């Protein structure tokens, strides 16, 4: 009898409240998700949807003074019950992180080799020459050209793509079970973007690495994710198999995001279809469905009654009037 593996990461009814001048505002409201071993989950939505806070706040890497409620378990343990020292043993060792701007996450006055070796030593995965050898091997694994030379270079001496490869080398230095990649390709040109995504796909396959890929860009997430979750205004609004969500979105917001992506077959005279208006600010959500002021399918019920996230066939949706299957 085959048993279902336990999720690497589970969020249950997670809420994140952030300090604002007018008082705490809810940035994440009731997010529930699970990431299985070897699975890539894509979390998509516009800036400010709460994607990063939902993933980073349980590891105490989100905004300062964030109040986190609900449940968050990592490899079976209660993340929200851990103190700083216990979290330090998970972050960088069992859970790796890659961020949008490697210049901000790398230390400018230390060589990339030193920074990788430091993580290895900090988590007890090697010392001295062994740590340096491992760092060099990691630079080679992330396809850094001439890794022995790159080892001795500072972040400012590398291109954006090389810096992001160095960040990935740090994130996988201790062979983590989970990689959280928060907009990892946003600052890169399309060619380098494709190379970095191919690298993440290879790491996922060879290490059975679980990945959460956070992005505003369906084009990025669609290349790697097995499952896609869409967030709007701090809430999940659609979840399903990546191919299903990409080819037949059922939530009007998901469909609107996909309609914004330029496609090769588009005729130049056909304008792109931006979503009208702006996402609401946390703490100032409209009544009813938070997407209703921007939704082309909104009806009277949408303006007064917030839809509840619920299974609809093989999908999970928060919409009173889902698009046809
Ligand atoms: S509930 Fe109504 S307003 Fe909200 S996404 Fe669905 S159709 Fe649009």
mmCIF file of C-alpha atoms and ligand atoms in Angstrom:
data_model
loop_
_atom_site.group_PDB
_atom_site.id
_atom_site.type_symbol
_atom_site.label_atom_id
_atom_site.label_comp_id
_atom_site.label_asym_id
_atom_site.label_seq_id
_atom_site.Cartn_x
_atom_site.Cartn_y
_atom_site.Cartn_z
ATOM 1 C CA UNK A 1 0.000 0.000 0.000
ATOM 2 C CA UNK A 2 1.537 3.351 -1.026
ATOM 3 C CA UNK A 3 1.362 6.112 1.566
ATOM 4 C CA UNK A 4 1.052 9.811 0.752
ATOM 5 C CA UNK A 5 4.261 11.639 1.772
ATOM 6 C CA UNK A 6 3.932 14.319 4.421
ATOM 7 C CA UNK A 7 4.108 17.871 3.044
ATOM 8 C CA UNK A 8 7.382 19.734 3.460
ATOM 9 C CA UNK A 9 5.565 22.986 4.155
ATOM 10 C CA UNK A 10 1.995 23.465 5.311
ATOM 11 C CA UNK A 11 0.253 26.769 5.910
ATOM 12 C CA UNK A 12 -3.145 26.570 7.531
ATOM 13 C CA UNK A 13 -5.470 29.558 7.665
ATOM 14 C CA UNK A 14 -2.384 31.766 7.875
ATOM 15 C CA UNK A 15 -2.839 35.446 8.619
ATOM 16 C CA UNK A 16 -0.177 38.149 8.569
ATOM 17 C CA UNK A 17 -0.861 41.562 10.031
ATOM 18 C CA UNK A 18 1.527 44.428 9.424
ATOM 19 C CA UNK A 19 2.003 47.641 11.337
ATOM 20 C CA UNK A 20 0.725 50.746 9.542
ATOM 21 C CA UNK A 21 0.357 54.356 10.637
ATOM 22 C CA UNK A 22 -3.386 53.907 11.021
ATOM 23 C CA UNK A 23 -2.958 50.629 12.968
ATOM 24 C CA UNK A 24 -2.346 46.981 11.995
ATOM 25 C CA UNK A 25 -3.546 45.941 8.537
ATOM 26 C CA UNK A 26 -4.141 42.427 7.274
ATOM 27 C CA UNK A 27 -1.724 41.595 4.440
ATOM 28 C CA UNK A 28 -2.499 37.857 4.341
ATOM 29 C CA UNK A 29 -5.919 36.521 5.278
ATOM 30 C CA UNK A 30 -6.527 32.821 5.753
ATOM 31 C CA UNK A 31 -4.025 31.272 3.319
ATOM 32 C CA UNK A 32 -3.948 27.474 3.352
ATOM 33 C CA UNK A 33 -1.476 25.554 1.192
ATOM 34 C CA UNK A 34 0.762 22.483 1.269
ATOM 35 C CA UNK A 35 3.984 21.790 -0.627
ATOM 36 C CA UNK A 36 4.832 18.131 -1.240
ATOM 37 C CA UNK A 37 8.371 16.692 -1.535
ATOM 38 C CA UNK A 38 9.751 17.337 -5.002
ATOM 39 C CA UNK A 39 6.854 19.595 -5.963
ATOM 40 C CA UNK A 40 7.025 23.129 -7.335
ATOM 41 C CA UNK A 41 4.170 25.341 -6.252
ATOM 42 C CA UNK A 42 3.796 28.659 -8.059
ATOM 43 C CA UNK A 43 2.277 31.546 -6.132
ATOM 44 C CA UNK A 44 1.081 34.254 -8.507
ATOM 45 C CA UNK A 45 -0.477 37.685 -8.103
ATOM 46 C CA UNK A 46 0.202 41.370 -8.548
ATOM 47 C CA UNK A 47 2.559 43.282 -6.269
ATOM 48 C CA UNK A 48 1.002 43.748 -2.858
ATOM 49 C CA UNK A 49 -1.134 40.585 -3.062
ATOM 50 C CA UNK A 50 0.583 39.214 0.047
ATOM 51 C CA UNK A 51 2.515 36.411 -1.713
ATOM 52 C CA UNK A 52 5.908 37.118 -0.184
ATOM 53 C CA UNK A 53 4.498 37.827 3.270
ATOM 54 C CA UNK A 54 2.606 34.520 3.248
ATOM 55 C CA UNK A 55 5.818 32.581 2.567
ATOM 56 C CA UNK A 56 8.410 34.652 4.420
ATOM 57 C CA UNK A 57 6.575 35.751 7.580
ATOM 58 C CA UNK A 58 6.353 32.189 9.040
ATOM 59 C CA UNK A 59 10.176 32.040 8.771
ATOM 60 C CA UNK A 60 10.437 35.518 10.354
ATOM 61 C CA UNK A 61 11.862 36.868 7.109
ATOM 62 C CA UNK A 62 8.904 39.105 6.224
ATOM 63 C CA UNK A 63 8.239 42.651 7.336
ATOM 64 C CA UNK A 64 9.523 43.627 10.778
ATOM 65 C CA UNK A 65 6.960 43.307 13.568
ATOM 66 C CA UNK A 66 4.622 41.183 11.440
ATOM 67 C CA UNK A 67 1.971 39.425 13.530
ATOM 68 C CA UNK A 68 1.523 35.898 12.212
ATOM 69 C CA UNK A 69 -1.538 33.832 13.096
ATOM 70 C CA UNK A 70 -2.995 30.492 12.056
ATOM 71 C CA UNK A 71 -0.692 27.527 11.448
ATOM 72 C CA UNK A 72 2.620 26.965 9.659
ATOM 73 C CA UNK A 73 4.445 23.607 9.758
ATOM 74 C CA UNK A 74 7.789 22.790 8.179
ATOM 75 C CA UNK A 75 8.909 19.160 7.938
ATOM 76 C CA UNK A 76 6.225 18.373 10.502
ATOM 77 C CA UNK A 77 7.360 20.925 13.130
ATOM 78 C CA UNK A 78 5.413 24.000 14.236
ATOM 79 C CA UNK A 79 7.239 26.958 12.688
ATOM 80 C CA UNK A 80 5.322 29.547 14.659
ATOM 81 C CA UNK A 81 6.415 28.021 17.986
ATOM 82 C CA UNK A 82 10.149 28.308 17.203
ATOM 83 C CA UNK A 83 12.453 30.912 18.700
ATOM 84 C CA UNK A 84 15.165 32.702 16.728
ATOM 85 C CA UNK A 85 17.859 30.091 17.416
ATOM 86 C CA UNK A 86 15.652 27.222 16.279
ATOM 87 C CA UNK A 87 14.609 29.126 13.151
ATOM 88 C CA UNK A 88 18.270 29.830 12.427
ATOM 89 C CA UNK A 89 18.870 26.071 12.255
ATOM 90 C CA UNK A 90 16.170 25.784 9.561
ATOM 91 C CA UNK A 91 16.788 28.919 7.474
ATOM 92 C CA UNK A 92 19.700 28.362 5.123
ATOM 93 C CA UNK A 93 19.969 24.683 6.057
ATOM 94 C CA UNK A 94 16.633 22.904 5.559
ATOM 95 C CA UNK A 95 14.965 25.864 3.798
ATOM 96 C CA UNK A 96 16.868 27.987 1.272
ATOM 97 C CA UNK A 97 15.786 31.399 0.025
ATOM 98 C CA UNK A 98 16.445 33.258 -3.221
ATOM 99 C CA UNK A 99 15.293 36.843 -3.586
ATOM 100 C CA UNK A 100 14.697 39.222 -6.479
ATOM 101 C CA UNK A 101 17.723 41.420 -5.928
ATOM 102 C CA UNK A 102 20.915 39.433 -5.277
ATOM 103 C CA UNK A 103 22.804 42.693 -4.682
ATOM 104 C CA UNK A 104 20.616 43.208 -1.620
ATOM 105 C CA UNK A 105 20.960 39.624 -0.345
ATOM 106 C CA UNK A 106 24.713 39.199 -1.015
ATOM 107 C CA UNK A 107 27.218 40.954 1.240
ATOM 108 C CA UNK A 108 29.024 43.517 -0.948
ATOM 109 C CA UNK A 109 32.429 43.448 0.782
ATOM 110 C CA UNK A 110 32.900 39.657 0.824
ATOM 111 C CA UNK A 111 33.667 37.376 -2.117
ATOM 112 C CA UNK A 112 30.910 35.055 -3.258
ATOM 113 C CA UNK A 113 33.071 32.049 -2.392
ATOM 114 C CA UNK A 114 33.510 33.244 1.184
ATOM 115 C CA UNK A 115 29.786 33.794 1.500
ATOM 116 C CA UNK A 116 28.927 30.287 0.316
ATOM 117 C CA UNK A 117 31.614 28.709 2.523
ATOM 118 C CA UNK A 118 30.358 30.719 5.495
ATOM 119 C CA UNK A 119 26.853 29.240 5.152
ATOM 120 C CA UNK A 120 28.345 25.743 4.899
ATOM 121 C CA UNK A 121 30.430 26.293 8.040
ATOM 122 C CA UNK A 122 27.622 28.017 9.944
ATOM 123 C CA UNK A 123 25.358 25.006 9.489
ATOM 124 C CA UNK A 124 28.090 22.455 10.164
ATOM 125 C CA UNK A 125 28.165 21.021 6.649
ATOM 126 C CA UNK A 126 31.958 21.408 6.348
ATOM 127 C CA UNK A 127 34.903 23.452 7.646
ATOM 128 C CA UNK A 128 37.954 25.201 6.200
ATOM 129 C CA UNK A 129 39.227 23.701 2.958
ATOM 130 C CA UNK A 130 36.301 21.256 2.804
ATOM 131 C CA UNK A 131 33.829 24.156 2.955
ATOM 132 C CA UNK A 132 35.763 26.059 0.294
ATOM 133 C CA UNK A 133 35.900 23.006 -1.977
ATOM 134 C CA UNK A 134 32.189 22.504 -1.529
ATOM 135 C CA UNK A 135 31.549 26.190 -2.310
ATOM 136 C CA UNK A 136 33.565 25.849 -5.525
ATOM 137 C CA UNK A 137 31.634 22.724 -6.486
ATOM 138 C CA UNK A 138 28.383 24.586 -5.871
ATOM 139 C CA UNK A 139 29.495 27.441 -8.141
ATOM 140 C CA UNK A 140 30.193 24.832 -10.808
ATOM 141 C CA UNK A 141 26.804 23.193 -10.171
ATOM 142 C CA UNK A 142 24.955 26.443 -10.785
ATOM 143 C CA UNK A 143 26.833 26.695 -14.104
ATOM 144 C CA UNK A 144 29.048 29.568 -13.097
ATOM 145 C CA UNK A 145 31.789 29.815 -15.710
ATOM 146 C CA UNK A 146 35.346 29.510 -14.307
ATOM 147 C CA UNK A 147 34.086 28.796 -10.768
ATOM 148 C CA UNK A 148 37.586 28.995 -9.206
ATOM 149 C CA UNK A 149 37.844 32.591 -10.419
ATOM 150 C CA UNK A 150 34.280 33.529 -9.486
ATOM 151 C CA UNK A 151 34.930 32.186 -5.977
ATOM 152 C CA UNK A 152 37.313 35.102 -5.370
ATOM 153 C CA UNK A 153 35.145 37.806 -6.931
ATOM 154 C CA UNK A 154 32.929 40.298 -5.162
ATOM 155 C CA UNK A 155 29.232 40.642 -6.042
ATOM 156 C CA UNK A 156 29.793 43.935 -7.892
ATOM 157 C CA UNK A 157 32.230 42.169 -10.238
ATOM 158 C CA UNK A 158 29.529 39.770 -11.450
ATOM 159 C CA UNK A 159 26.639 40.259 -13.867
ATOM 160 C CA UNK A 160 23.048 40.134 -12.584
ATOM 161 C CA UNK A 161 22.640 36.552 -13.786
ATOM 162 C CA UNK A 162 25.920 35.460 -12.165
ATOM 163 C CA UNK A 163 24.900 37.097 -8.900
ATOM 164 C CA UNK A 164 21.600 35.227 -8.963
ATOM 165 C CA UNK A 165 23.466 31.957 -9.613
ATOM 166 C CA UNK A 166 25.664 32.742 -6.592
ATOM 167 C CA UNK A 167 22.506 33.348 -4.519
ATOM 168 C CA UNK A 168 21.138 29.987 -5.630
ATOM 169 C CA UNK A 169 24.450 28.337 -4.713
ATOM 170 C CA UNK A 170 24.121 29.801 -1.193
ATOM 171 C CA UNK A 171 20.486 28.705 -0.970
ATOM 172 C CA UNK A 172 21.287 25.076 -1.870
ATOM 173 C CA UNK A 173 24.648 24.951 -0.035
ATOM 174 C CA UNK A 174 23.328 22.730 2.760
ATOM 175 C CA UNK A 175 21.091 20.584 0.548
ATOM 176 C CA UNK A 176 17.748 21.993 1.752
ATOM 177 C CA UNK A 177 14.398 20.255 1.430
ATOM 178 C CA UNK A 178 12.662 23.473 0.366
ATOM 179 C CA UNK A 179 13.650 26.436 -1.771
ATOM 180 C CA UNK A 180 11.570 29.589 -1.597
ATOM 181 C CA UNK A 181 12.329 31.691 -4.664
ATOM 182 C CA UNK A 182 10.748 35.130 -4.371
ATOM 183 C CA UNK A 183 10.649 36.824 -7.785
ATOM 184 C CA UNK A 184 14.043 35.240 -8.592
ATOM 185 C CA UNK A 185 14.109 36.309 -12.240
ATOM 186 C CA UNK A 186 12.354 39.662 -12.200
ATOM 187 C CA UNK A 187 15.559 41.723 -12.476
ATOM 188 C CA UNK A 188 17.039 39.541 -15.258
ATOM 189 C CA UNK A 189 16.756 39.752 -19.033
ATOM 190 C CA UNK A 190 14.717 37.038 -20.733
ATOM 191 C CA UNK A 191 17.679 34.881 -21.807
ATOM 192 C CA UNK A 192 19.205 34.810 -18.318
ATOM 193 C CA UNK A 193 15.714 34.360 -16.871
ATOM 194 C CA UNK A 194 15.277 31.186 -18.941
ATOM 195 C CA UNK A 195 18.704 29.908 -17.823
ATOM 196 C CA UNK A 196 17.922 30.475 -14.136
ATOM 197 C CA UNK A 197 14.546 28.723 -14.473
ATOM 198 C CA UNK A 198 16.221 25.789 -16.252
ATOM 199 C CA UNK A 199 18.713 25.595 -13.377
ATOM 200 C CA UNK A 200 15.911 25.535 -10.783
ATOM 201 C CA UNK A 201 14.127 22.803 -12.790
ATOM 202 C CA UNK A 202 17.313 20.700 -12.872
ATOM 203 C CA UNK A 203 17.862 21.125 -9.114
ATOM 204 C CA UNK A 204 14.262 20.147 -8.446
ATOM 205 C CA UNK A 205 14.644 16.977 -10.479
ATOM 206 C CA UNK A 206 18.054 15.842 -9.223
ATOM 207 C CA UNK A 207 17.575 16.639 -5.512
ATOM 208 C CA UNK A 208 13.813 16.090 -5.217
ATOM 209 C CA UNK A 209 13.820 19.669 -4.054
ATOM 210 C CA UNK A 210 10.496 21.268 -3.184
ATOM 211 C CA UNK A 211 10.210 24.780 -4.571
ATOM 212 C CA UNK A 212 7.803 27.618 -3.958
ATOM 213 C CA UNK A 213 8.146 30.062 -6.818
ATOM 214 C CA UNK A 214 6.663 33.457 -6.024
ATOM 215 C CA UNK A 215 6.100 35.723 -9.000
ATOM 216 C CA UNK A 216 3.794 38.282 -10.530
ATOM 217 C CA UNK A 217 4.556 36.693 -13.910
ATOM 218 C CA UNK A 218 2.578 33.692 -15.140
ATOM 219 C CA UNK A 219 5.152 33.281 -17.912
ATOM 220 C CA UNK A 220 7.809 32.524 -15.285
ATOM 221 C CA UNK A 221 5.695 30.353 -12.987
ATOM 222 C CA UNK A 222 4.201 28.367 -15.866
ATOM 223 C CA UNK A 223 7.634 27.054 -16.869
ATOM 224 C CA UNK A 224 8.363 25.366 -13.561
ATOM 225 C CA UNK A 225 5.287 24.935 -11.383
ATOM 226 C CA UNK A 226 3.364 21.684 -10.985
ATOM 227 C CA UNK A 227 0.563 23.508 -9.215
ATOM 228 C CA UNK A 228 -0.405 27.163 -9.281
ATOM 229 C CA UNK A 229 -2.078 29.226 -6.587
ATOM 230 C CA UNK A 230 -3.319 32.703 -7.383
ATOM 231 C CA UNK A 231 -3.550 35.399 -4.710
ATOM 232 C CA UNK A 232 -5.460 38.641 -4.731
ATOM 233 C CA UNK A 233 -5.636 41.163 -1.896
ATOM 234 C CA UNK A 234 -4.124 38.777 0.644
ATOM 235 C CA UNK A 235 -6.364 35.813 -0.204
ATOM 236 C CA UNK A 236 -6.122 32.744 -2.393
ATOM 237 C CA UNK A 237 -8.631 32.952 -5.229
ATOM 238 C CA UNK A 238 -7.726 29.963 -7.438
ATOM 239 C CA UNK A 239 -5.691 26.786 -7.118
ATOM 240 C CA UNK A 240 -5.197 23.967 -9.576
ATOM 241 C CA UNK A 241 -2.784 21.946 -11.687
ATOM 242 C CA UNK A 242 -0.464 24.355 -13.460
ATOM 243 C CA UNK A 243 -1.466 23.297 -16.965
ATOM 244 C CA UNK A 244 -5.175 23.514 -16.151
ATOM 245 C CA UNK A 245 -4.875 26.970 -14.593
ATOM 246 C CA UNK A 246 -2.717 28.259 -17.453
ATOM 247 C CA UNK A 247 -4.908 26.913 -20.251
ATOM 248 C CA UNK A 248 -8.380 27.196 -18.715
ATOM 249 C CA UNK A 249 -8.456 29.693 -15.842
ATOM 250 C CA UNK A 250 -11.767 29.691 -13.988
ATOM 251 C CA UNK A 251 -11.337 32.746 -11.768
ATOM 252 C CA UNK A 252 -11.812 36.055 -13.614
ATOM 253 C CA UNK A 253 -8.681 37.473 -11.936
ATOM 254 C CA UNK A 254 -6.539 34.556 -13.120
ATOM 255 C CA UNK A 255 -7.960 34.957 -16.614
ATOM 256 C CA UNK A 256 -7.247 38.700 -16.529
ATOM 257 C CA UNK A 257 -3.627 38.113 -15.435
ATOM 258 C CA UNK A 258 -3.110 35.608 -18.249
ATOM 259 C CA UNK A 259 -4.615 38.022 -20.783
ATOM 260 C CA UNK A 260 -1.850 40.519 -19.896
ATOM 261 C CA UNK A 261 0.893 38.186 -21.180
ATOM 262 C CA UNK A 262 2.090 38.992 -24.714
ATOM 263 C CA UNK A 263 2.120 35.892 -26.961
ATOM 264 C CA UNK A 264 4.068 35.104 -30.093
ATOM 265 C CA UNK A 265 0.850 34.640 -32.072
ATOM 266 C CA UNK A 266 -0.545 38.061 -31.063
ATOM 267 C CA UNK A 267 -0.835 40.492 -33.959
ATOM 268 C CA UNK A 268 1.066 43.753 -33.375
ATOM 269 C CA UNK A 269 -2.087 45.810 -33.893
ATOM 270 C CA UNK A 270 -3.893 43.938 -31.108
ATOM 271 C CA UNK A 271 -3.438 45.795 -27.826
ATOM 272 C CA UNK A 272 -2.603 43.939 -24.620
ATOM 273 C CA UNK A 273 -5.450 43.709 -22.150
ATOM 274 C CA UNK A 274 -4.314 45.295 -18.862
ATOM 275 C CA UNK A 275 -6.492 44.808 -15.798
ATOM 276 C CA UNK A 276 -8.288 48.104 -15.155
ATOM 277 C CA UNK A 277 -7.672 49.922 -11.883
ATOM 278 C CA UNK A 278 -5.277 49.033 -9.107
ATOM 279 C CA UNK A 279 -5.239 46.308 -6.447
ATOM 280 C CA UNK A 280 -6.732 47.576 -3.176
ATOM 281 C CA UNK A 281 -4.489 48.554 -0.290
ATOM 282 C CA UNK A 282 -4.457 46.157 2.685
ATOM 283 C CA UNK A 283 -6.905 47.547 5.211
ATOM 284 C CA UNK A 284 -8.999 49.269 2.533
ATOM 285 C CA UNK A 285 -10.666 46.369 0.748
ATOM 286 C CA UNK A 286 -13.969 46.990 -1.013
ATOM 287 C CA UNK A 287 -17.069 45.240 0.347
ATOM 288 C CA UNK A 288 -18.011 41.877 -1.123
ATOM 289 C CA UNK A 289 -15.484 40.346 -3.508
ATOM 290 C CA UNK A 290 -12.265 42.367 -3.262
ATOM 291 C CA UNK A 291 -11.804 42.044 -7.042
ATOM 292 C CA UNK A 292 -15.285 43.299 -7.982
ATOM 293 C CA UNK A 293 -14.331 46.911 -8.917
ATOM 294 C CA UNK A 294 -11.954 45.475 -11.578
ATOM 295 C CA UNK A 295 -13.896 42.387 -12.621
ATOM 296 C CA UNK A 296 -15.613 42.274 -16.013
ATOM 297 C CA UNK A 297 -17.938 39.533 -14.712
ATOM 298 C CA UNK A 298 -19.068 41.232 -11.482
ATOM 299 C CA UNK A 299 -22.762 41.035 -10.625
ATOM 300 C CA UNK A 300 -24.820 42.580 -7.833
ATOM 301 C CA UNK A 301 -24.054 39.710 -5.428
ATOM 302 C CA UNK A 302 -20.309 40.302 -5.843
ATOM 303 C CA UNK A 303 -20.604 43.804 -4.379
ATOM 304 C CA UNK A 304 -22.067 42.670 -1.066
ATOM 305 C CA UNK A 305 -20.977 39.067 -0.423
ATOM 306 C CA UNK A 306 -17.359 37.924 -0.233
ATOM 307 C CA UNK A 307 -16.897 34.588 -2.025
ATOM 308 C CA UNK A 308 -15.508 31.700 0.017
ATOM 309 C CA UNK A 309 -12.640 29.538 -1.270
ATOM 310 C CA UNK A 310 -14.108 26.114 -2.057
ATOM 311 C CA UNK A 311 -13.453 23.096 -4.308
ATOM 312 C CA UNK A 312 -15.082 23.325 -7.747
ATOM 313 C CA UNK A 313 -14.282 20.142 -9.630
ATOM 314 C CA UNK A 314 -10.498 19.685 -9.684
ATOM 315 C CA UNK A 315 -9.990 23.380 -8.920
ATOM 316 C CA UNK A 316 -10.328 25.453 -5.760
ATOM 317 C CA UNK A 317 -11.958 28.820 -6.337
ATOM 318 C CA UNK A 318 -13.205 31.905 -4.519
ATOM 319 C CA UNK A 319 -15.747 33.280 -6.986
ATOM 320 C CA UNK A 320 -19.545 33.455 -7.121
ATOM 321 C CA UNK A 321 -19.551 33.116 -10.897
ATOM 322 C CA UNK A 322 -16.534 31.069 -12.077
ATOM 323 C CA UNK A 323 -15.713 31.033 -15.760
ATOM 324 C CA UNK A 324 -16.925 27.899 -17.571
ATOM 325 C CA UNK A 325 -14.707 24.798 -17.456
HETATM 326 S S1 LIG B 1 -17.011 36.918 -7.199
HETATM 327 FE FE1 LIG B 1 -17.842 38.260 -8.771
HETATM 328 S S2 LIG B 1 -16.473 40.046 -8.778
HETATM 329 FE FE2 LIG B 1 -15.421 38.406 -7.705
HETATM 330 S S3 LIG B 1 -14.205 37.431 -9.276
HETATM 331 FE FE3 LIG B 1 -16.118 36.306 -9.155
HETATM 332 S S4 LIG B 1 -17.440 37.247 -10.717
HETATM 333 FE FE4 LIG B 1 -15.727 38.654 -10.340
#
